[in-house]
């Protein structure tokens, strides 16, 4: 069964720093991987979707990479801002499966 | 901006009451999902649907039921609420294909059963 792990569980950085969040998955047979942001008590906001045939996707200060063979994805946030503080979740859709498998998330705090 | 809506946002209800959590999307997506999430914990799939008249149970066993009479609407019902049902419930939708199926989530319903 596909398992998704996110490290670290929590991260605190000063404003302006570049940072990397990690996501690993146990089975490389996936359709896609998606990164989400979740603010406290709220739903999930889609950030980036990487299809299995792609290596990376970029949106503004965010860049997500996918190395399917090693079962890893990273989310790079450039020039972090206090407004980036949230929990970041990654999810994969396994081949032959019906739903997304989520990691437990990384709780990011960006200090002014 | 995702066009998927959940009501109510917050609900406090007594044990034994019947409740329905509403979820609607205007994107014409065939696939819809319900996830349950306890504070600080992972999301767990409890129900999903491929389209009208299709409903399936997810990995996490749940006493709730769902229906899909219209494409845009996927309500979740608890016949008799219990304190163990206290959680956040998140609805999502996506297109039916596999490769480029970006999922969109509603804002969630935080349910408290007292």
mmCIF file of C-alpha atoms in Angstrom:
data_model
loop_
_atom_site.group_PDB
_atom_site.id
_atom_site.type_symbol
_atom_site.label_atom_id
_atom_site.label_comp_id
_atom_site.label_asym_id
_atom_site.label_seq_id
_atom_site.Cartn_x
_atom_site.Cartn_y
_atom_site.Cartn_z
ATOM 1 C CA UNK A 1 0.000 0.000 0.000
ATOM 2 C CA UNK A 2 1.289 3.447 -0.936
ATOM 3 C CA UNK A 3 2.618 5.423 2.026
ATOM 4 C CA UNK A 4 3.485 9.110 1.896
ATOM 5 C CA UNK A 5 5.922 10.709 4.339
ATOM 6 C CA UNK A 6 6.697 14.382 4.802
ATOM 7 C CA UNK A 7 9.808 15.636 6.540
ATOM 8 C CA UNK A 8 10.186 17.742 8.576
ATOM 9 C CA UNK A 9 6.894 17.722 10.465
ATOM 10 C CA UNK A 10 7.443 21.350 11.436
ATOM 11 C CA UNK A 11 9.770 24.081 10.236
ATOM 12 C CA UNK A 12 10.380 27.625 11.454
ATOM 13 C CA UNK A 13 12.401 30.076 9.370
ATOM 14 C CA UNK A 14 13.020 33.839 9.326
ATOM 15 C CA UNK A 15 11.385 35.905 6.628
ATOM 16 C CA UNK A 16 13.275 36.026 3.354
ATOM 17 C CA UNK A 17 14.834 32.594 3.604
ATOM 18 C CA UNK A 18 14.580 30.054 0.801
ATOM 19 C CA UNK A 19 13.349 26.672 1.997
ATOM 20 C CA UNK A 20 12.672 23.126 0.846
ATOM 21 C CA UNK A 21 9.908 20.800 1.974
ATOM 22 C CA UNK A 22 10.252 17.097 1.330
ATOM 23 C CA UNK A 23 7.767 14.416 0.362
ATOM 24 C CA UNK A 24 8.547 10.750 -0.186
ATOM 25 C CA UNK A 25 6.332 7.903 -1.344
ATOM 26 C CA UNK A 26 6.915 4.164 -1.253
ATOM 27 C CA UNK A 27 5.600 3.116 -4.679
ATOM 28 C CA UNK A 28 6.758 4.914 -7.814
ATOM 29 C CA UNK A 29 3.679 3.780 -9.776
ATOM 30 C CA UNK A 30 1.681 6.990 -9.601
ATOM 31 C CA UNK A 31 -0.465 9.089 -11.922
ATOM 32 C CA UNK A 32 0.497 12.390 -10.383
ATOM 33 C CA UNK A 33 1.596 14.238 -7.258
ATOM 34 C CA UNK A 34 -0.071 17.361 -5.939
ATOM 35 C CA UNK A 35 1.071 19.904 -3.356
ATOM 36 C CA UNK A 36 -1.523 21.680 -1.218
ATOM 37 C CA UNK A 37 -1.530 24.408 1.380
ATOM 38 C CA UNK A 38 -3.837 24.285 4.399
ATOM 39 C CA UNK A 39 -4.437 27.206 6.732
ATOM 40 C CA UNK A 40 -5.629 26.403 10.295
ATOM 41 C CA UNK A 41 -9.221 25.202 10.325
ATOM 42 C CA UNK A 42 -9.585 25.640 6.582
ATOM 43 C CA UNK A 43 -9.734 23.463 3.503
ATOM 44 C CA UNK A 44 -6.869 22.673 1.140
ATOM 45 C CA UNK A 45 -5.677 25.031 -1.577
ATOM 46 C CA UNK A 46 -4.032 23.414 -4.584
ATOM 47 C CA UNK A 47 -0.539 24.790 -5.241
ATOM 48 C CA UNK A 48 1.019 22.617 -7.938
ATOM 49 C CA UNK A 49 0.188 19.403 -9.779
ATOM 50 C CA UNK A 50 2.990 17.326 -11.327
ATOM 51 C CA UNK A 51 1.980 14.595 -13.714
ATOM 52 C CA UNK A 52 3.999 11.369 -13.618
ATOM 53 C CA UNK A 53 5.725 12.229 -16.912
ATOM 54 C CA UNK A 54 6.859 15.648 -15.660
ATOM 55 C CA UNK A 55 9.929 16.569 -13.616
ATOM 56 C CA UNK A 56 8.878 19.912 -12.184
ATOM 57 C CA UNK A 57 6.274 22.629 -12.075
ATOM 58 C CA UNK A 58 6.614 26.288 -11.152
ATOM 59 C CA UNK A 59 4.158 28.893 -9.928
ATOM 60 C CA UNK A 60 5.472 32.241 -8.763
ATOM 61 C CA UNK A 61 7.862 31.673 -5.834
ATOM 62 C CA UNK A 62 7.019 27.974 -5.704
ATOM 63 C CA UNK A 63 8.822 25.201 -7.547
ATOM 64 C CA UNK A 64 7.961 21.526 -7.145
ATOM 65 C CA UNK A 65 10.112 18.709 -8.465
ATOM 66 C CA UNK A 66 9.318 15.038 -8.916
ATOM 67 C CA UNK A 67 11.767 12.121 -9.020
ATOM 68 C CA UNK A 68 9.407 9.224 -9.513
ATOM 69 C CA UNK A 69 12.083 6.533 -9.599
ATOM 70 C CA UNK A 70 13.352 7.456 -6.143
ATOM 71 C CA UNK A 71 9.897 8.222 -4.797
ATOM 72 C CA UNK A 72 10.623 11.824 -3.901
ATOM 73 C CA UNK A 73 9.236 15.275 -4.433
ATOM 74 C CA UNK A 74 10.399 18.618 -3.098
ATOM 75 C CA UNK A 75 8.590 21.916 -2.779
ATOM 76 C CA UNK A 76 10.938 24.890 -2.967
ATOM 77 C CA UNK A 77 9.695 28.227 -1.618
ATOM 78 C CA UNK A 78 11.807 31.243 -2.536
ATOM 79 C CA UNK A 79 12.059 34.393 -0.431
ATOM 80 C CA UNK A 80 9.621 33.172 2.214
ATOM 81 C CA UNK A 81 7.059 35.579 3.686
ATOM 82 C CA UNK A 82 4.980 35.474 6.905
ATOM 83 C CA UNK A 83 1.935 34.876 4.719
ATOM 84 C CA UNK A 84 3.470 31.561 3.655
ATOM 85 C CA UNK A 85 2.910 30.219 7.175
ATOM 86 C CA UNK A 86 0.600 27.213 6.842
ATOM 87 C CA UNK A 87 0.674 23.421 6.668
ATOM 88 C CA UNK A 88 1.888 22.044 3.348
ATOM 89 C CA UNK A 89 0.576 18.660 2.239
ATOM 90 C CA UNK A 90 1.615 16.426 -0.618
ATOM 91 C CA UNK A 91 -0.617 13.763 -2.119
ATOM 92 C CA UNK A 92 -0.100 11.092 -4.767
ATOM 93 C CA UNK A 93 -2.636 9.235 -6.903
ATOM 94 C CA UNK A 94 -1.369 5.634 -7.175
ATOM 95 C CA UNK A 95 -1.797 3.725 -10.422
ATOM 96 C CA UNK A 96 -4.881 1.570 -10.284
ATOM 97 C CA UNK A 97 -6.159 3.311 -7.185
ATOM 98 C CA UNK A 98 -9.131 5.544 -6.715
ATOM 99 C CA UNK A 99 -8.000 8.342 -4.493
ATOM 100 C CA UNK A 100 -5.197 10.553 -3.288
ATOM 101 C CA UNK A 101 -2.828 9.344 -0.567
ATOM 102 C CA UNK A 102 -1.788 12.170 1.706
ATOM 103 C CA UNK A 103 1.230 12.811 3.854
ATOM 104 C CA UNK A 104 0.760 14.201 7.359
ATOM 105 C CA UNK A 105 2.070 17.587 6.254
ATOM 106 C CA UNK A 106 4.819 20.026 7.178
ATOM 107 C CA UNK A 107 3.757 22.921 9.401
ATOM 108 C CA UNK A 108 5.694 25.988 8.249
ATOM 109 C CA UNK A 109 6.129 29.153 10.304
ATOM 110 C CA UNK A 110 7.812 32.156 8.699
ATOM 111 C CA UNK A 111 8.808 34.714 11.321
ATOM 112 C CA UNK A 112 8.809 38.440 10.452
ATOM 113 C CA UNK B 1 -10.280 29.956 -7.554
ATOM 114 C CA UNK B 2 -11.942 26.620 -6.841
ATOM 115 C CA UNK B 3 -15.732 26.576 -7.173
ATOM 116 C CA UNK B 4 -16.536 24.041 -4.509
ATOM 117 C CA UNK B 5 -18.594 24.956 -1.479
ATOM 118 C CA UNK B 6 -19.345 23.315 1.822
ATOM 119 C CA UNK B 7 -22.050 24.232 4.311
ATOM 120 C CA UNK B 8 -22.186 24.711 7.155
ATOM 121 C CA UNK B 9 -18.622 25.797 8.002
ATOM 122 C CA UNK B 10 -19.132 25.031 11.674
ATOM 123 C CA UNK B 11 -21.736 22.843 13.368
ATOM 124 C CA UNK B 12 -22.252 22.007 17.033
ATOM 125 C CA UNK B 13 -24.949 19.421 17.560
ATOM 126 C CA UNK B 14 -26.238 17.099 20.264
ATOM 127 C CA UNK B 15 -25.743 13.349 20.385
ATOM 128 C CA UNK B 16 -28.333 11.366 18.460
ATOM 129 C CA UNK B 17 -29.249 14.109 15.993
ATOM 130 C CA UNK B 18 -29.348 13.498 12.253
ATOM 131 C CA UNK B 19 -27.127 15.821 10.249
ATOM 132 C CA UNK B 20 -26.352 16.434 6.592
ATOM 133 C CA UNK B 21 -23.187 18.150 5.438
ATOM 134 C CA UNK B 22 -23.575 19.812 2.068
ATOM 135 C CA UNK B 23 -21.015 19.934 -0.747
ATOM 136 C CA UNK B 24 -21.551 21.498 -4.156
ATOM 137 C CA UNK B 25 -19.235 22.190 -7.066
ATOM 138 C CA UNK B 26 -19.827 24.176 -10.236
ATOM 139 C CA UNK B 27 -16.890 22.851 -12.256
ATOM 140 C CA UNK B 28 -18.787 19.915 -13.789
ATOM 141 C CA UNK B 29 -16.411 17.414 -12.181
ATOM 142 C CA UNK B 30 -17.498 13.790 -12.240
ATOM 143 C CA UNK B 31 -15.390 12.645 -9.313
ATOM 144 C CA UNK B 32 -16.123 13.813 -5.786
ATOM 145 C CA UNK B 33 -14.684 12.826 -2.429
ATOM 146 C CA UNK B 34 -15.258 13.179 1.302
ATOM 147 C CA UNK B 35 -12.252 13.198 3.644
ATOM 148 C CA UNK B 36 -12.159 13.223 7.420
ATOM 149 C CA UNK B 37 -9.356 15.034 9.217
ATOM 150 C CA UNK B 38 -8.715 15.246 12.950
ATOM 151 C CA UNK B 39 -6.660 18.252 14.147
ATOM 152 C CA UNK B 40 -3.017 17.955 13.124
ATOM 153 C CA UNK B 41 -3.604 14.567 11.560
ATOM 154 C CA UNK B 42 -3.684 13.118 8.052
ATOM 155 C CA UNK B 43 -6.668 13.209 5.734
ATOM 156 C CA UNK B 44 -8.532 9.924 5.415
ATOM 157 C CA UNK B 45 -10.893 9.122 2.560
ATOM 158 C CA UNK B 46 -14.345 8.055 3.760
ATOM 159 C CA UNK B 47 -16.446 8.221 0.552
ATOM 160 C CA UNK B 48 -16.033 8.900 -3.146
ATOM 161 C CA UNK B 49 -18.128 8.974 -6.286
ATOM 162 C CA UNK B 50 -17.370 8.631 -10.010
ATOM 163 C CA UNK B 51 -20.557 10.359 -11.080
ATOM 164 C CA UNK B 52 -24.330 10.349 -10.732
ATOM 165 C CA UNK B 53 -25.646 7.275 -8.869
ATOM 166 C CA UNK B 54 -22.082 6.142 -8.067
ATOM 167 C CA UNK B 55 -20.956 5.984 -4.429
ATOM 168 C CA UNK B 56 -18.097 4.006 -2.882
ATOM 169 C CA UNK B 57 -16.638 3.673 0.597
ATOM 170 C CA UNK B 58 -13.098 4.831 1.212
ATOM 171 C CA UNK B 59 -10.333 3.336 3.315
ATOM 172 C CA UNK B 60 -11.534 4.730 6.622
ATOM 173 C CA UNK B 61 -14.656 3.081 7.920
ATOM 174 C CA UNK B 62 -17.373 5.616 8.552
ATOM 175 C CA UNK B 63 -20.940 5.447 9.819
ATOM 176 C CA UNK B 64 -21.881 8.215 7.440
ATOM 177 C CA UNK B 65 -23.649 7.754 4.108
ATOM 178 C CA UNK B 66 -23.527 9.750 0.877
ATOM 179 C CA UNK B 67 -25.672 10.196 -2.203
ATOM 180 C CA UNK B 68 -25.020 11.514 -5.718
ATOM 181 C CA UNK B 69 -28.280 12.366 -7.421
ATOM 182 C CA UNK B 70 -26.855 15.345 -9.292
ATOM 183 C CA UNK B 71 -23.352 15.846 -10.669
ATOM 184 C CA UNK B 72 -22.770 19.022 -8.705
ATOM 185 C CA UNK B 73 -24.044 17.836 -5.328
ATOM 186 C CA UNK B 74 -22.528 15.237 -2.930
ATOM 187 C CA UNK B 75 -24.092 15.459 0.545
ATOM 188 C CA UNK B 76 -22.893 13.420 3.534
ATOM 189 C CA UNK B 77 -25.360 12.269 6.187
ATOM 190 C CA UNK B 78 -24.958 11.010 9.732
ATOM 191 C CA UNK B 79 -28.194 9.375 10.922
ATOM 192 C CA UNK B 80 -27.284 9.589 14.612
ATOM 193 C CA UNK B 81 -24.372 11.804 15.562
ATOM 194 C CA UNK B 82 -22.005 10.715 18.329
ATOM 195 C CA UNK B 83 -19.078 12.499 20.030
ATOM 196 C CA UNK B 84 -16.691 10.169 18.117
ATOM 197 C CA UNK B 85 -17.892 11.866 14.909
ATOM 198 C CA UNK B 86 -16.342 15.152 16.037
ATOM 199 C CA UNK B 87 -13.865 16.058 13.299
ATOM 200 C CA UNK B 88 -13.327 18.207 10.229
ATOM 201 C CA UNK B 89 -14.966 16.958 7.045
ATOM 202 C CA UNK B 90 -13.481 18.035 3.703
ATOM 203 C CA UNK B 91 -15.128 17.667 0.325
ATOM 204 C CA UNK B 92 -13.143 17.615 -2.923
ATOM 205 C CA UNK B 93 -13.735 17.169 -6.627
ATOM 206 C CA UNK B 94 -11.710 16.403 -9.741
ATOM 207 C CA UNK B 95 -12.151 15.407 -13.358
ATOM 208 C CA UNK B 96 -12.496 11.709 -14.057
ATOM 209 C CA UNK B 97 -9.202 11.243 -15.938
ATOM 210 C CA UNK B 98 -6.016 10.146 -14.172
ATOM 211 C CA UNK B 99 -3.076 12.091 -15.548
ATOM 212 C CA UNK B 100 -4.017 15.692 -15.120
ATOM 213 C CA UNK B 101 -6.683 15.413 -12.490
ATOM 214 C CA UNK B 102 -6.078 18.347 -10.214
ATOM 215 C CA UNK B 103 -8.219 18.063 -7.105
ATOM 216 C CA UNK B 104 -9.984 21.025 -5.550
ATOM 217 C CA UNK B 105 -11.178 21.209 -1.969
ATOM 218 C CA UNK B 106 -13.927 23.051 -0.171
ATOM 219 C CA UNK B 107 -13.322 25.045 3.008
ATOM 220 C CA UNK B 108 -14.429 22.169 5.219
ATOM 221 C CA UNK B 109 -17.080 21.636 7.866
ATOM 222 C CA UNK B 110 -15.902 21.463 11.450
ATOM 223 C CA UNK B 111 -18.352 19.227 13.297
ATOM 224 C CA UNK B 112 -18.587 19.038 17.078
ATOM 225 C CA UNK B 113 -20.964 16.539 18.657
ATOM 226 C CA UNK B 114 -21.685 17.194 22.315
#
